XYZ file of C-alpha atoms in Angstrom:
522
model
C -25.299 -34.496 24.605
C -22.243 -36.113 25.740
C -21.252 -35.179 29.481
C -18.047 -33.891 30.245
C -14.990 -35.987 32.209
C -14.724 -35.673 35.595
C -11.891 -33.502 35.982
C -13.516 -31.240 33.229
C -16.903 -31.017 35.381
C -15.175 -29.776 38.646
C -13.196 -27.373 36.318
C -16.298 -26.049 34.864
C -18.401 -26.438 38.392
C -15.848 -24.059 39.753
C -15.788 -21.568 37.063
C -19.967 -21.382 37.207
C -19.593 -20.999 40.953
C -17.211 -18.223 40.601
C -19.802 -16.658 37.996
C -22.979 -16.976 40.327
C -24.326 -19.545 38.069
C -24.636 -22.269 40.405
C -25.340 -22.514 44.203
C -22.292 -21.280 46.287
C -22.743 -24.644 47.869
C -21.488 -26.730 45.758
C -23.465 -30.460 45.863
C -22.108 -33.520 44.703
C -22.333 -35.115 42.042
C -22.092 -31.290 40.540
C -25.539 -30.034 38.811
C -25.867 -29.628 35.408
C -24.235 -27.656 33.605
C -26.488 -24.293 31.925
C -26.682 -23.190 28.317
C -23.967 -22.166 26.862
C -25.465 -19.205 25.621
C -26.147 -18.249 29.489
C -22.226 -18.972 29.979
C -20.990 -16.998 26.913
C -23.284 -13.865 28.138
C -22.169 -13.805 31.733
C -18.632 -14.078 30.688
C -19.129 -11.204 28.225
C -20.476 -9.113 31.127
C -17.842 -10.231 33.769
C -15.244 -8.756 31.100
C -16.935 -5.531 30.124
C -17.748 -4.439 33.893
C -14.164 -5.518 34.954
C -12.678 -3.003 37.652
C -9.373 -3.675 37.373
C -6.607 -5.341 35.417
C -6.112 -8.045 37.636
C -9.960 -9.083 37.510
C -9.232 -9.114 33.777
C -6.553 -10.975 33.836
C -8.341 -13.635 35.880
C -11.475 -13.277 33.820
C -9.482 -14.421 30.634
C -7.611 -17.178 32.112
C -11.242 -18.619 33.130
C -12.300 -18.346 29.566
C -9.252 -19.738 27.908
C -9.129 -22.602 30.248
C -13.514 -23.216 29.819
C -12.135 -23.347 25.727
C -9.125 -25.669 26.886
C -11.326 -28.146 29.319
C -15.002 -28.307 28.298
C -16.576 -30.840 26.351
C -17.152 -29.739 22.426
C -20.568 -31.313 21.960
C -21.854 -28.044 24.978
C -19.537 -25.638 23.844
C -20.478 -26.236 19.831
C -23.047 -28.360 19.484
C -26.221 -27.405 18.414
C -28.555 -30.663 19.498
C -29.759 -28.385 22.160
C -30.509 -25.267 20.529
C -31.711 -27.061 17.272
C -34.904 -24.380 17.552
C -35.100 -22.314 14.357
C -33.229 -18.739 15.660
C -31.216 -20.441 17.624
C -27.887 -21.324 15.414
C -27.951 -17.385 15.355
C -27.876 -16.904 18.814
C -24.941 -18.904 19.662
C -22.938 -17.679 16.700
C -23.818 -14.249 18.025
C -22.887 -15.374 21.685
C -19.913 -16.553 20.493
C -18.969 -13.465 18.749
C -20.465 -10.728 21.621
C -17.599 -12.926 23.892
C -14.753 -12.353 21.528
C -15.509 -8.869 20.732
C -15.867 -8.373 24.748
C -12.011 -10.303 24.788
C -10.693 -8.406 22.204
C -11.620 -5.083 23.835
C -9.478 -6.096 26.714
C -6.707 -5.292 25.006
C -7.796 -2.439 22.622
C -6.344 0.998 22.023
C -6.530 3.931 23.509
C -8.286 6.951 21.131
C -6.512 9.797 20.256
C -8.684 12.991 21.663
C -8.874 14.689 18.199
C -7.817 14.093 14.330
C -4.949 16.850 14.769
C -3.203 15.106 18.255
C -1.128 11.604 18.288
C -0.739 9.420 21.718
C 2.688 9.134 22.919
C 4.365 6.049 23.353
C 3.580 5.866 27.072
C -0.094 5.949 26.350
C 0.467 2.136 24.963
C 2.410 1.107 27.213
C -0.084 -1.743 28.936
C -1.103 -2.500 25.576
C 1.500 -5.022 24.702
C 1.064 -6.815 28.096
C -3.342 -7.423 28.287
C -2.966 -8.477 24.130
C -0.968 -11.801 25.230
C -3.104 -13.483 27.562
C -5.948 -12.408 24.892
C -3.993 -14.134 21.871
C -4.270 -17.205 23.543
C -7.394 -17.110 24.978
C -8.294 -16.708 21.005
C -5.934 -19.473 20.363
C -7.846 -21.749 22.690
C -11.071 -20.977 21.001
C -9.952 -21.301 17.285
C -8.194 -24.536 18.465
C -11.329 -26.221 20.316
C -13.207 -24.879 17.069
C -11.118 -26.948 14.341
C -13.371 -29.628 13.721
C -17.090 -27.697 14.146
C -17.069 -25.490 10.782
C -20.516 -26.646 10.560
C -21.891 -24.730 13.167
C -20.990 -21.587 11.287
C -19.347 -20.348 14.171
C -16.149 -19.730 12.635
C -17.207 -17.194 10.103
C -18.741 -15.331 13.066
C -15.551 -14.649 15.142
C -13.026 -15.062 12.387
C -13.162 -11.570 11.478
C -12.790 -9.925 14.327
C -10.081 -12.066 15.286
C -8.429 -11.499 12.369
C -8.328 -7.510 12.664
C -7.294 -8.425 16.727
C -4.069 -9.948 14.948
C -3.245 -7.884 12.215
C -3.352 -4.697 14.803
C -0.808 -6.957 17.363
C 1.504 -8.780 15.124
C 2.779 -5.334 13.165
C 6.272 -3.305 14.478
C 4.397 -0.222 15.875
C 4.460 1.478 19.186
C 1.953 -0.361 21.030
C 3.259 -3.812 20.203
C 6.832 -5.775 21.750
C 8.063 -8.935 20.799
C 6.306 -11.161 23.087
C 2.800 -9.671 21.614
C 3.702 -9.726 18.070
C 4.313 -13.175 18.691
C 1.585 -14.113 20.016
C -0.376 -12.381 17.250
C 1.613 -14.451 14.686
C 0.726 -17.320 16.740
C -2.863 -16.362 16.432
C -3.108 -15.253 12.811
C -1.311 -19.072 11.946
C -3.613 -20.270 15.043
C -7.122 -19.036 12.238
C -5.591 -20.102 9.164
C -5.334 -23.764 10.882
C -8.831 -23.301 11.735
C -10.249 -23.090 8.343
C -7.963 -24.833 6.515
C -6.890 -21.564 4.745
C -3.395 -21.681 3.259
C -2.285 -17.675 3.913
C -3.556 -14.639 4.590
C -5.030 -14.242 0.731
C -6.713 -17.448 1.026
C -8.197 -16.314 4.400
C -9.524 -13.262 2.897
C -11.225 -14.572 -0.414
C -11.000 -18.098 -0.080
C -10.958 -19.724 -3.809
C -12.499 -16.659 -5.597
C -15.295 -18.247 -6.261
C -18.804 -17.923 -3.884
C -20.036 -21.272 -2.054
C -22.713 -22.904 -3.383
C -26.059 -23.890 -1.441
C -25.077 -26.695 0.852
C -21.481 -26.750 0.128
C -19.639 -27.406 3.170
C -15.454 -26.955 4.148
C -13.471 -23.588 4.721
C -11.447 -23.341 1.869
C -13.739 -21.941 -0.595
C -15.254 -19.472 1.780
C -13.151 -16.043 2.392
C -13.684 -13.485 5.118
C -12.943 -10.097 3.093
C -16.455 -8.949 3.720
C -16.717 -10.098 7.408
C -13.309 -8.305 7.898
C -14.342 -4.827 6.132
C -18.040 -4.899 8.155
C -14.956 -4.785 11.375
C -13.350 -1.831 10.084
C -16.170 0.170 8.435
C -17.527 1.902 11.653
C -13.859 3.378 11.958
C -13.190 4.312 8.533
C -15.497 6.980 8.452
C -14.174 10.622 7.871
C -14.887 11.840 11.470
C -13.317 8.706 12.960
C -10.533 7.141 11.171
C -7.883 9.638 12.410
C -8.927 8.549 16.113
C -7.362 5.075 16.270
C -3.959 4.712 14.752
C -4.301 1.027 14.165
C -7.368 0.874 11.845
C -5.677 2.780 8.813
C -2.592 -0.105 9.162
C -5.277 -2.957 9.560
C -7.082 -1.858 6.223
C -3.944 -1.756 3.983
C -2.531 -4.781 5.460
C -6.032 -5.756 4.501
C -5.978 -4.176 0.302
C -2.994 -5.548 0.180
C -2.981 -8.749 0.471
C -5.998 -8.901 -2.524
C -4.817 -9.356 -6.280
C -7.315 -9.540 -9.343
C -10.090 -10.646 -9.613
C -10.449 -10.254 -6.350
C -10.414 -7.175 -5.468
C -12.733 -5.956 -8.143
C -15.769 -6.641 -6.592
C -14.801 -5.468 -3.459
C -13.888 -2.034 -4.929
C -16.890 0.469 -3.809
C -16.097 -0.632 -0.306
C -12.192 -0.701 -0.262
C -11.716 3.151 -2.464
C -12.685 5.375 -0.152
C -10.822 4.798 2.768
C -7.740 4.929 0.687
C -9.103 9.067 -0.617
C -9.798 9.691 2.899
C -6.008 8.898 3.848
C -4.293 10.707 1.119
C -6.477 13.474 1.739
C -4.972 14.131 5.441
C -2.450 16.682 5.815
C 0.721 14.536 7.595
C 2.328 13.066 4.959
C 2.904 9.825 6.262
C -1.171 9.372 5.669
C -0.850 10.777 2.384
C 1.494 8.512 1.679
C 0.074 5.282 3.012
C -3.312 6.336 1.059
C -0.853 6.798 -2.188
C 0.251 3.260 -2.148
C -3.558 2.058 -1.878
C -4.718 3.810 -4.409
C -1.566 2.739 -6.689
C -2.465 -1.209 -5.877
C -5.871 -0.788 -6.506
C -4.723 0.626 -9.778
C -2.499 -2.233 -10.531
C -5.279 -4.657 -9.495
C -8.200 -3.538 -11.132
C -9.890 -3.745 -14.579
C -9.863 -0.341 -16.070
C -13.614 -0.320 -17.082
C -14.227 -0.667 -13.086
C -12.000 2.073 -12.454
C -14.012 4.278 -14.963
C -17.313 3.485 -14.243
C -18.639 5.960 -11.721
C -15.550 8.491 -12.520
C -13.515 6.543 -10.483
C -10.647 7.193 -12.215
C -10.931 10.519 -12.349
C -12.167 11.208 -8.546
C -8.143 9.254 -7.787
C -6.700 11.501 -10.618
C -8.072 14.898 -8.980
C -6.811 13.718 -5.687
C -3.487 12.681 -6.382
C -2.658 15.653 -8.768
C -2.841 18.231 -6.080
C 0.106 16.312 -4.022
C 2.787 17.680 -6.904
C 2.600 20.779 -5.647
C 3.735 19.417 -2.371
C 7.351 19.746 -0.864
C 7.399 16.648 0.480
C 9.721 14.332 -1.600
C 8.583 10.758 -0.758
C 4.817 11.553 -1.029
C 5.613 13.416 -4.981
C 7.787 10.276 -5.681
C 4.782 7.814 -4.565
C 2.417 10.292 -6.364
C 3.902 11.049 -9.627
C 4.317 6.573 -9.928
C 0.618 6.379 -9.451
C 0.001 9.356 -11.800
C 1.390 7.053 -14.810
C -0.175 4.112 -14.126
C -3.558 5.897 -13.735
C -3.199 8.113 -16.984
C -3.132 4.541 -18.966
C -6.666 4.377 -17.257
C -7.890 7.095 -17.858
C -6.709 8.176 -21.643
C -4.495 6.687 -24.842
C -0.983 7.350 -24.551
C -0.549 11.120 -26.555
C 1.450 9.954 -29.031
C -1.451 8.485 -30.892
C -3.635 10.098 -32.964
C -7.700 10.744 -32.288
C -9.692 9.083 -34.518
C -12.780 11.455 -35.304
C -10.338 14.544 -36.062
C -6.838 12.924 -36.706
C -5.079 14.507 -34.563
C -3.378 14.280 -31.240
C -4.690 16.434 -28.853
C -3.722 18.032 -25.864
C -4.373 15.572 -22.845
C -3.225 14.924 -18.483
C -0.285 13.734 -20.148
C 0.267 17.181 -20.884
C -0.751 18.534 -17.783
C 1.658 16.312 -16.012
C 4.723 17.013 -18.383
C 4.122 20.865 -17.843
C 3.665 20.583 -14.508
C 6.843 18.498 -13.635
C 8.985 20.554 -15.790
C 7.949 23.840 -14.491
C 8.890 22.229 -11.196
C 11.871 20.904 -12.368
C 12.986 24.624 -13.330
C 12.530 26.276 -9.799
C 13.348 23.670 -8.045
C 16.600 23.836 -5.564
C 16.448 20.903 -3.161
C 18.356 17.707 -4.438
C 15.939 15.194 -3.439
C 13.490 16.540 -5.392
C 15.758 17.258 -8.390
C 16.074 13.467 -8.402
C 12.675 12.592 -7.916
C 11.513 14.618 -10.883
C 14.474 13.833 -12.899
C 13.617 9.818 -12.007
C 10.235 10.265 -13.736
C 11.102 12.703 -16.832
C 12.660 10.060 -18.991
C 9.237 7.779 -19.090
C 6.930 10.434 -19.766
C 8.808 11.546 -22.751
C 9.164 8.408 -24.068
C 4.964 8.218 -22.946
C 4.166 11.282 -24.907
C 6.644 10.309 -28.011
C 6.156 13.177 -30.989
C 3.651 14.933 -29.248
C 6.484 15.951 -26.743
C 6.970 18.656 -29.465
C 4.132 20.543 -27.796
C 6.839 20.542 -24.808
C 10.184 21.360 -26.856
C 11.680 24.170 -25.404
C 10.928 23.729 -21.731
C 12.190 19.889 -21.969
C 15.288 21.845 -23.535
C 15.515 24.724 -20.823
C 15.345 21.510 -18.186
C 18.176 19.486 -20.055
C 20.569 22.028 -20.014
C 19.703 23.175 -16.539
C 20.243 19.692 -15.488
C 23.237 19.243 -17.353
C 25.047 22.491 -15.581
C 25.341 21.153 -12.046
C 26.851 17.829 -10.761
C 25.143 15.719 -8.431
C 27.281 13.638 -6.767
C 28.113 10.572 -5.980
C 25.743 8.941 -8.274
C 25.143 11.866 -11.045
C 21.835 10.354 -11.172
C 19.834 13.788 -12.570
C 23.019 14.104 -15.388
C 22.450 10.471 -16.307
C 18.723 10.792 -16.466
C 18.531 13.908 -18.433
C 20.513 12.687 -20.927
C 18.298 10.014 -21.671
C 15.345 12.508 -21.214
C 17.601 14.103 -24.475
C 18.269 11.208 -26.257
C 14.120 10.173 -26.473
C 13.598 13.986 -27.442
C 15.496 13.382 -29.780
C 14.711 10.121 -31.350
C 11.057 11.527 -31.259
C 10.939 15.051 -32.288
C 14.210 14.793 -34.315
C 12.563 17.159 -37.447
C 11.971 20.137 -34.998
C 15.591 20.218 -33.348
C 16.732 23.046 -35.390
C 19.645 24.954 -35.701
C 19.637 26.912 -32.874
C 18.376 24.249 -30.601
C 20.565 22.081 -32.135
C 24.211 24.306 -31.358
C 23.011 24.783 -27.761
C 22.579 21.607 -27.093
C 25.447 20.244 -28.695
C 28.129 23.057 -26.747
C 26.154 21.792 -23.175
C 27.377 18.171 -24.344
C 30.497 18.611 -25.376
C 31.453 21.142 -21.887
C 29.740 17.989 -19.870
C 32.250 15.642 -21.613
C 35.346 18.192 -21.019
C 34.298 18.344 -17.296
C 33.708 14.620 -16.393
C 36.731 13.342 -18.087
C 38.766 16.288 -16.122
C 36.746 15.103 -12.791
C 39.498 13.181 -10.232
C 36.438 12.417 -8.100
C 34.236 10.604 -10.388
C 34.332 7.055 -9.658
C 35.288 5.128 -12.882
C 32.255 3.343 -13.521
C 30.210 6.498 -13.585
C 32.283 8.375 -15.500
C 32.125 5.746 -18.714
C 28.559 5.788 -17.560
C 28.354 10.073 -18.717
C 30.943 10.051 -21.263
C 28.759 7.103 -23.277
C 25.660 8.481 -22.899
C 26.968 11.773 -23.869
C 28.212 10.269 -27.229
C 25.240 8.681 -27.569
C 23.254 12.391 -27.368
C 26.049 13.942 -29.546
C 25.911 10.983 -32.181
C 21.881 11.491 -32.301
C 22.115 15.085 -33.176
C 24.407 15.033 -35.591
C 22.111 12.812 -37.251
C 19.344 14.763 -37.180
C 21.248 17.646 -38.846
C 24.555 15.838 -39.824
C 26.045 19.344 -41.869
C 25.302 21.994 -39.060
C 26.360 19.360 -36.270
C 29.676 18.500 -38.264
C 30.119 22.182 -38.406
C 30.349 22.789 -34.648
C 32.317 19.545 -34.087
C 35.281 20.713 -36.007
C 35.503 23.777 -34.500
C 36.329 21.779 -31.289
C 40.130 23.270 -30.447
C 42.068 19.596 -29.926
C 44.985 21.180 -28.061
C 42.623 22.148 -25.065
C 40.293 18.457 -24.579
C 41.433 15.728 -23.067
C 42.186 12.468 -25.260
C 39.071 10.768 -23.682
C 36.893 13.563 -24.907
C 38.336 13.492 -28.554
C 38.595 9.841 -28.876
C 34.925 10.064 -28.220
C 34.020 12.462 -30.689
C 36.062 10.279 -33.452
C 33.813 7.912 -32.620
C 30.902 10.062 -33.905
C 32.580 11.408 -36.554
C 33.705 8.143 -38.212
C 30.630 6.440 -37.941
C 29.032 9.456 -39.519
C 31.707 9.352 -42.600
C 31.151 5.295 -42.912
């Protein structure tokens, strides 16, 4: 074992002495130096049992400059502890002092799942996760060149979760700690010669063979989820308000294939989230459970009833209030029908028909919503999603005629400015009706439908504060609408059209309905 420098010796000679693991007489030439293991342990104590936050301060300047100084062949190498066991020791020494670091600076718990911690609570936070950072830094940088030893996938995960929690824009963070988080997080990747933070966690997607050495085809997504399990548990997630954050940041950064195999691990956490009753949860677990959708195969998602466990979860958030968790819900609803059934416009193969399906529950649902509904936000929401599960359900939207019909001219009634977004999107809600169901729009249906469209056109050309553009915008689409019903029933439509009095509409409105009519005579 090579002997440290000089200057490095005294370094270390007074950090031992200050530890009480050397005389407090201190001979020259200095004694030998102790196991490293021995070293790692005491420090680990020294930082647990600290008293206050200046011992701890001084405590992690010791370690970061011991990283900084000491020789590499005692702080990594394993000629002395070449005993079988003892590789295992000093990866778990190794760790034990990192965890025992990182806990410097962790988190204050919340009491109970129903209370949050004020700001104030995290207020020294910010200041003890600094000096930590680049303690950490000095460690991953002294550990560069000794992959060998394993040590690196023993403290990379925890290190990893350390930055994640420091480098994001939450209450107990500032700029000067979410930069030295950053610092750490690109500090790792250097490490193991991973290129980002996907690389980090999976490596090359493939597993290491027996005896292959180097970094890059070795990820740490398990390492990192053994971190986070013990908090992710129903009784205890609620309790730290950084785990939830760590774990997405964590889902998403995977893609297929690799989060597949990860899946019975990474699901449940998500459930637990959207199951919580602030909506801010519910949201964040809505937007894990969408990109696990996205990113896996759909025979994993329907093995176990996996699918439908997500399905029954989500579904009960449309009866919610709360417009950003619906909108997040009701976009993860239609990717996870494709999952879980055949679109309903296609016909079953053992009886030949199309039955009844979620796509129907959905439909119904959002349109008896749609109805009742008052506030604007929500209005828009809905009205955002009608249009694509018409068009999802194609023919078998017949099943859904006259309440897609009650909606449209509900919709149609009342402006919403600036935008007239629920206006626009109804009438292409009407103009997929249409194109799909066009043998059941029948008379009746037909000569409400038609008067709704052609009182829209009289009122948005006779609208001074329309802006231009989305005026042209309603008075196209409404053509559009009028010119597809007229061609589903071209002699009852012509009928109402010419009973149009031209002394009371505007030129706009009848050069639009010329257009109709001509093309309908050509």
């Amino acid at each position: 074992m090579t002997e440290p420098a000089a200057d490095s010796r005294t370094e270390l000679s007074s950090l031992l002495h200050d530890l009480h693991l050397i005389s407090s007489e201190k001979p020259l030439p200095p004694p030998p130096l102790p196991p490293i293991t021995e070293l790692l342990a005491r420090l680990k104590e020294k930082l647990i049992g600290a008293s206050s936050d200046s011992e701890t301060s001084s405590l992690i300047g010791h370690v970061e400059r011991l990283f900084q100084t000491a020789d590499p062949d005692w702080l990594f190498s394993l000629t002395s502890v070449n005993e079988e066991g003892r590789q295992e020791e000093l990866q778990a020494a190794y760790r034990s002092l990192v965890c025992a670091l990182i806990g410097c600076a962790d988190l204050p718990l919340c009491g109970d799942e129903c209370s949050s911690l004020t700001p104030a609570a995290y207020q020294s936070v910010p200041i003890r996760a600094v000096p930590v950072c680049s303690a950490l830094r000095a460690l991953l940088g002294a550990l560069g060149n000794w992959e060998e030893t394993g040590l690196l996938w023993s403290v990379a995960p925890p290190v990893c979760v350390f930055a994640v929690t420091h480098f994001q824009d939450q209450v107990w963070t500032n700029p000067p700690s979410r930069a030295a988080a950053r610092s750490l997080q690109e500090a790792l990747l250097r490490a193991g010669g991973w290129r980002d933070s996907t690389h980090l966690l999976v490596g090359d997607g493939r597993q290491r063979e027996e005896g292959e050495e180097g970094g890059k085809s070795r990820g740490i997504l398990g390492g990192v989820l053994d971190v986070l399990q013990p908090q992710l548990t129903k009784d205890s997630w609620q309790r730290c308000e950084a785990v939830k954050l760590v774990f997405a940041w964590t889902l998403l950064q995977l893609a297929r294939p690799s989060l597949s195999p990860h899946l019975p691990r990474l699901l449940p956490p998500p459930l637990l989230f959207n199951d919580h009753y602030r909506p801010e949860n519910c949201m964040l677990g809505a937007r894990c459970l969408h990109h696990i959708i996205l990113n896996t195969p759909a025979a994993d998602l329907r093995q176990f009833n996996r699918a439908e466990v997500v399905y029954e979860a989500l579904f009960k958030h449309l009866y919610s209030t709360e417009t950003t968790v619906i909108q997040l819900v009701l976009s993860c609803l239609l990717d996870l029908l494709l999952v879980l059934e055949k679109p309903p416009s296609s016909l079953d193969p053992s009886s030949g028909r199309r039955k009844p399906c979620r796509h129907d529950d959905l439909l119904r649902l959002v349109l008896i919503h749609m109805e009742a509904e008052n506030k604007v936000a929500l209005r828009r929401v809905y009205a955002s999603v009608l249009p694509l599960l018409v068009d999802r359900m194609g023919v078998a939207v017949c099943r859904h005629l006259r309440r897609v019909e009650r909606v449209v001219l509900g919709y149609l009634e009342v402006k919403d400015p600036p935008e007239e977004t629920n206006r626009l999107k109804v009438l292409e809600v009407l103009q997929r009706m249409t194109r799909a169901a066009w043998p059941r729009m029948q008379r009746r249906r037909l000569h409400m439908l038609l008067r709704r469209l052609l009182q829209l056109m009289d009122d948005v050309s006779s609208d001074s504060q329309l802006d231009d553009l989305i005026r042209d915008k309603l008075m196209s689409q409404t053509t559009l609408c009028i010119k597809l019903l007229h061609d589903c029933s071209p002699g009852n439509a012509q009928t109402l059209l010419l009973q149009v009095d031209s002394s009371c509409c505007s030129p706009e409105v009848l050069g639009c309905l010329e257009t109709v009519t001509m093309s309908t005579e050509r």
